[in-house]
Amino acid sequence: MADIRPAAPAELPRVLAFYHAIIEDMAEDPYFPCWERDVHPTDRALAEAVRRGELFLLFTGGEIAGAMVLNQDQGEMARACPSDFAPSKIAVVHLLCVHPRFSRRGYARALVAHAIFRARSEGRKAVRLDVLEGNLPAERLYLSAGFRRVGAYTASFGMCFNVYEYAL
């Protein structure tokens, strides 16, 4: 059974170790989102997300199996793909990942469902996220969860992303 909850400040070392392991263990995966240690996500950004209560962990058997950040920061996607909803009414998923040792157990789907649940309970009108173009497993997951593709953009650092939105 998986348990999803916000990361506690005392868990920051575990959070950092989890994301560092993801970056190392998935570097050769063709669908890996090109994260790079000390570039994206930075330890500082992860620590800030934990401090603000925005980083959620999925535990199974006491181990961190997955994680995500849920906040309102749309970044470049807001300009490139405006929403019909006010920014304050949108929850945004970032850095969603499941460690490869725990893949194919429905944990990514559970994290997405949790994001939708949290957004709804906070009175949001939509959940948004962006996906590196060509990350087919992630795109299939979001489409099957009820998201719809609402556009695409090229980030300032040159990579292309598809934007998905789930209206609540």
Tab-separated table of C-alpha atoms in Angstrom:
chain	number	residue	atom	x	y	z
A	1	MET	CA	0.000	0.000	0.000
A	2	ALA	CA	1.339	3.419	-0.958
A	3	ASP	CA	1.114	6.461	1.286
A	4	ILE	CA	1.382	9.996	-0.130
A	5	ARG	CA	2.085	12.977	2.086
A	6	PRO	CA	4.071	16.220	2.136
A	7	ALA	CA	7.766	15.805	2.869
A	8	ALA	CA	8.736	16.891	6.370
A	9	PRO	CA	11.699	19.273	6.719
A	10	ALA	CA	13.650	16.567	8.573
A	11	GLU	CA	13.298	14.356	5.472
A	12	LEU	CA	15.213	16.739	3.206
A	13	PRO	CA	18.332	14.504	3.122
A	14	ARG	CA	16.141	11.585	1.973
A	15	VAL	CA	14.431	13.787	-0.628
A	16	LEU	CA	17.771	14.920	-2.040
A	17	ALA	CA	19.114	11.361	-2.068
A	18	PHE	CA	15.953	10.198	-3.863
A	19	TYR	CA	16.200	12.805	-6.630
A	20	HIS	CA	19.968	12.276	-6.973
A	21	ALA	CA	19.313	8.533	-7.376
A	22	ILE	CA	16.621	9.202	-9.979
A	23	ILE	CA	19.025	11.346	-11.990
A	24	GLU	CA	21.777	8.732	-11.785
A	25	ASP	CA	19.633	5.621	-12.282
A	26	MET	CA	17.584	6.992	-15.180
A	27	ALA	CA	20.305	8.821	-17.103
A	28	GLU	CA	20.242	6.238	-19.899
A	29	ASP	CA	16.442	5.917	-20.070
A	30	PRO	CA	15.242	7.216	-23.465
A	31	TYR	CA	12.282	8.931	-21.778
A	32	PHE	CA	14.211	10.525	-18.922
A	33	PRO	CA	13.414	14.267	-18.758
A	34	CYS	CA	17.074	15.360	-18.984
A	35	TRP	CA	17.396	16.377	-15.363
A	36	GLU	CA	20.924	17.127	-14.251
A	37	ARG	CA	22.213	17.245	-10.700
A	38	ASP	CA	22.902	20.790	-9.487
A	39	VAL	CA	21.183	22.171	-12.622
A	40	HIS	CA	17.576	20.924	-12.529
A	41	PRO	CA	16.296	20.161	-10.059
A	42	THR	CA	18.682	21.965	-7.751
A	43	ASP	CA	19.039	20.965	-4.128
A	44	ARG	CA	18.050	24.509	-3.214
A	45	ALA	CA	14.801	24.327	-5.206
A	46	LEU	CA	13.945	20.956	-3.652
A	47	ALA	CA	14.671	22.318	-0.172
A	48	GLU	CA	12.405	25.307	-0.855
A	49	ALA	CA	9.603	23.010	-2.041
A	50	VAL	CA	9.941	20.950	1.145
A	51	ARG	CA	9.977	24.093	3.298
A	52	ARG	CA	6.793	25.387	1.630
A	53	GLY	CA	5.011	22.021	1.939
A	54	GLU	CA	4.851	21.614	-1.842
A	55	LEU	CA	6.924	18.452	-2.238
A	56	PHE	CA	4.942	15.241	-1.861
A	57	LEU	CA	6.433	11.814	-1.285
A	58	LEU	CA	4.946	8.447	-2.121
A	59	PHE	CA	6.099	5.790	0.316
A	60	THR	CA	5.852	2.049	0.069
A	61	GLY	CA	7.291	-0.200	2.760
A	62	GLY	CA	8.967	2.806	4.369
A	63	GLU	CA	10.890	3.661	1.181
A	64	ILE	CA	10.386	6.691	-1.017
A	65	ALA	CA	9.110	5.270	-4.294
A	66	GLY	CA	7.927	8.485	-5.924
A	67	ALA	CA	7.721	12.218	-5.524
A	68	MET	CA	6.328	15.392	-7.058
A	69	VAL	CA	6.060	19.093	-6.433
A	70	LEU	CA	2.604	20.670	-6.521
A	71	ASN	CA	2.361	24.464	-6.519
A	72	GLN	CA	1.071	27.341	-8.669
A	73	ASP	CA	4.262	28.166	-10.565
A	74	GLN	CA	3.481	27.864	-14.277
A	75	GLY	CA	6.755	29.411	-15.384
A	76	GLU	CA	7.161	29.669	-19.137
A	77	MET	CA	4.108	27.524	-19.880
A	78	ALA	CA	1.786	30.341	-18.710
A	79	ARG	CA	2.987	32.719	-21.424
A	80	ALA	CA	3.175	30.097	-24.138
A	81	CYS	CA	-0.103	28.312	-23.343
A	82	PRO	CA	-2.518	30.615	-21.518
A	83	SER	CA	-5.276	28.883	-19.594
A	84	ASP	CA	-8.956	29.753	-19.418
A	85	PHE	CA	-8.548	29.784	-15.639
A	86	ALA	CA	-6.993	32.479	-13.462
A	87	PRO	CA	-3.439	31.624	-12.340
A	88	SER	CA	-4.581	31.478	-8.708
A	89	LYS	CA	-7.027	28.736	-9.667
A	90	ILE	CA	-4.414	26.456	-11.238
A	91	ALA	CA	-2.290	23.804	-9.513
A	92	VAL	CA	0.891	22.828	-11.344
A	93	VAL	CA	2.701	19.491	-11.112
A	94	HIS	CA	6.503	19.533	-11.327
A	95	LEU	CA	9.253	16.933	-10.970
A	96	LEU	CA	6.912	13.949	-10.830
A	97	CYS	CA	8.951	10.757	-10.791
A	98	VAL	CA	8.904	7.161	-9.634
A	99	HIS	CA	12.135	5.315	-9.014
A	100	PRO	CA	12.654	2.583	-11.653
A	101	ARG	CA	12.714	-0.098	-8.923
A	102	PHE	CA	9.057	0.739	-8.283
A	103	SER	CA	7.857	1.191	-11.856
A	104	ARG	CA	4.753	-0.466	-13.265
A	105	ARG	CA	2.951	-0.485	-9.919
A	106	GLY	CA	0.624	2.442	-10.564
A	107	TYR	CA	2.576	4.859	-8.395
A	108	ALA	CA	2.830	7.605	-11.039
A	109	ARG	CA	-0.930	7.330	-11.539
A	110	ALA	CA	-1.397	7.558	-7.746
A	111	LEU	CA	0.687	10.740	-7.618
A	112	VAL	CA	-1.360	12.262	-10.454
A	113	ALA	CA	-4.600	11.303	-8.691
A	114	HIS	CA	-3.268	12.874	-5.490
A	115	ALA	CA	-2.448	16.106	-7.342
A	116	ILE	CA	-5.997	16.221	-8.708
A	117	PHE	CA	-7.450	15.494	-5.254
A	118	ARG	CA	-5.346	18.213	-3.596
A	119	ALA	CA	-6.165	20.772	-6.274
A	120	ARG	CA	-9.869	20.055	-5.995
A	121	SER	CA	-9.789	20.246	-2.186
A	122	GLU	CA	-7.994	23.618	-2.408
A	123	GLY	CA	-10.693	25.019	-4.710
A	124	ARG	CA	-8.542	25.080	-7.846
A	125	LYS	CA	-10.174	24.844	-11.267
A	126	ALA	CA	-7.423	22.976	-13.118
A	127	VAL	CA	-4.194	21.011	-12.818
A	128	ARG	CA	-1.457	21.713	-15.357
A	129	LEU	CA	1.911	20.231	-16.170
A	130	ASP	CA	4.431	20.139	-18.940
A	131	VAL	CA	6.159	17.108	-20.386
A	132	LEU	CA	9.357	16.970	-22.386
A	133	GLU	CA	8.334	16.384	-25.981
A	134	GLY	CA	8.746	12.719	-26.831
A	135	ASN	CA	8.262	11.386	-23.292
A	136	LEU	CA	5.617	8.980	-24.539
A	137	PRO	CA	5.035	7.005	-21.316
A	138	ALA	CA	4.331	10.208	-19.379
A	139	GLU	CA	2.094	11.586	-22.125
A	140	ARG	CA	0.096	8.335	-22.250
A	141	LEU	CA	-0.293	8.427	-18.466
A	142	TYR	CA	-1.612	11.986	-18.425
A	143	LEU	CA	-4.003	11.392	-21.316
A	144	SER	CA	-5.347	8.229	-19.688
A	145	ALA	CA	-5.835	10.166	-16.428
A	146	GLY	CA	-8.088	12.675	-18.192
A	147	PHE	CA	-5.644	15.449	-19.035
A	148	ARG	CA	-5.816	17.060	-22.454
A	149	ARG	CA	-2.959	18.543	-24.424
A	150	VAL	CA	-3.471	22.300	-24.592
A	151	GLY	CA	-0.325	23.373	-26.390
A	152	ALA	CA	3.432	23.280	-26.581
A	153	TYR	CA	6.363	25.623	-26.127
A	154	THR	CA	10.099	25.812	-26.480
A	155	ALA	CA	11.708	26.750	-23.176
A	156	SER	CA	14.304	29.489	-22.934
A	157	PHE	CA	16.995	26.789	-22.698
A	158	GLY	CA	15.901	25.259	-26.017
A	159	MET	CA	13.922	22.131	-25.081
A	160	CYS	CA	10.372	21.552	-26.316
A	161	PHE	CA	7.531	20.734	-23.944
A	162	ASN	CA	3.910	19.682	-24.359
A	163	VAL	CA	1.449	21.230	-21.925
A	164	TYR	CA	-1.415	19.218	-20.420
A	165	GLU	CA	-4.365	20.416	-18.402
A	166	TYR	CA	-7.011	18.658	-16.305
A	167	ALA	CA	-10.119	20.770	-15.719
A	168	LEU	CA	-11.703	20.094	-12.334
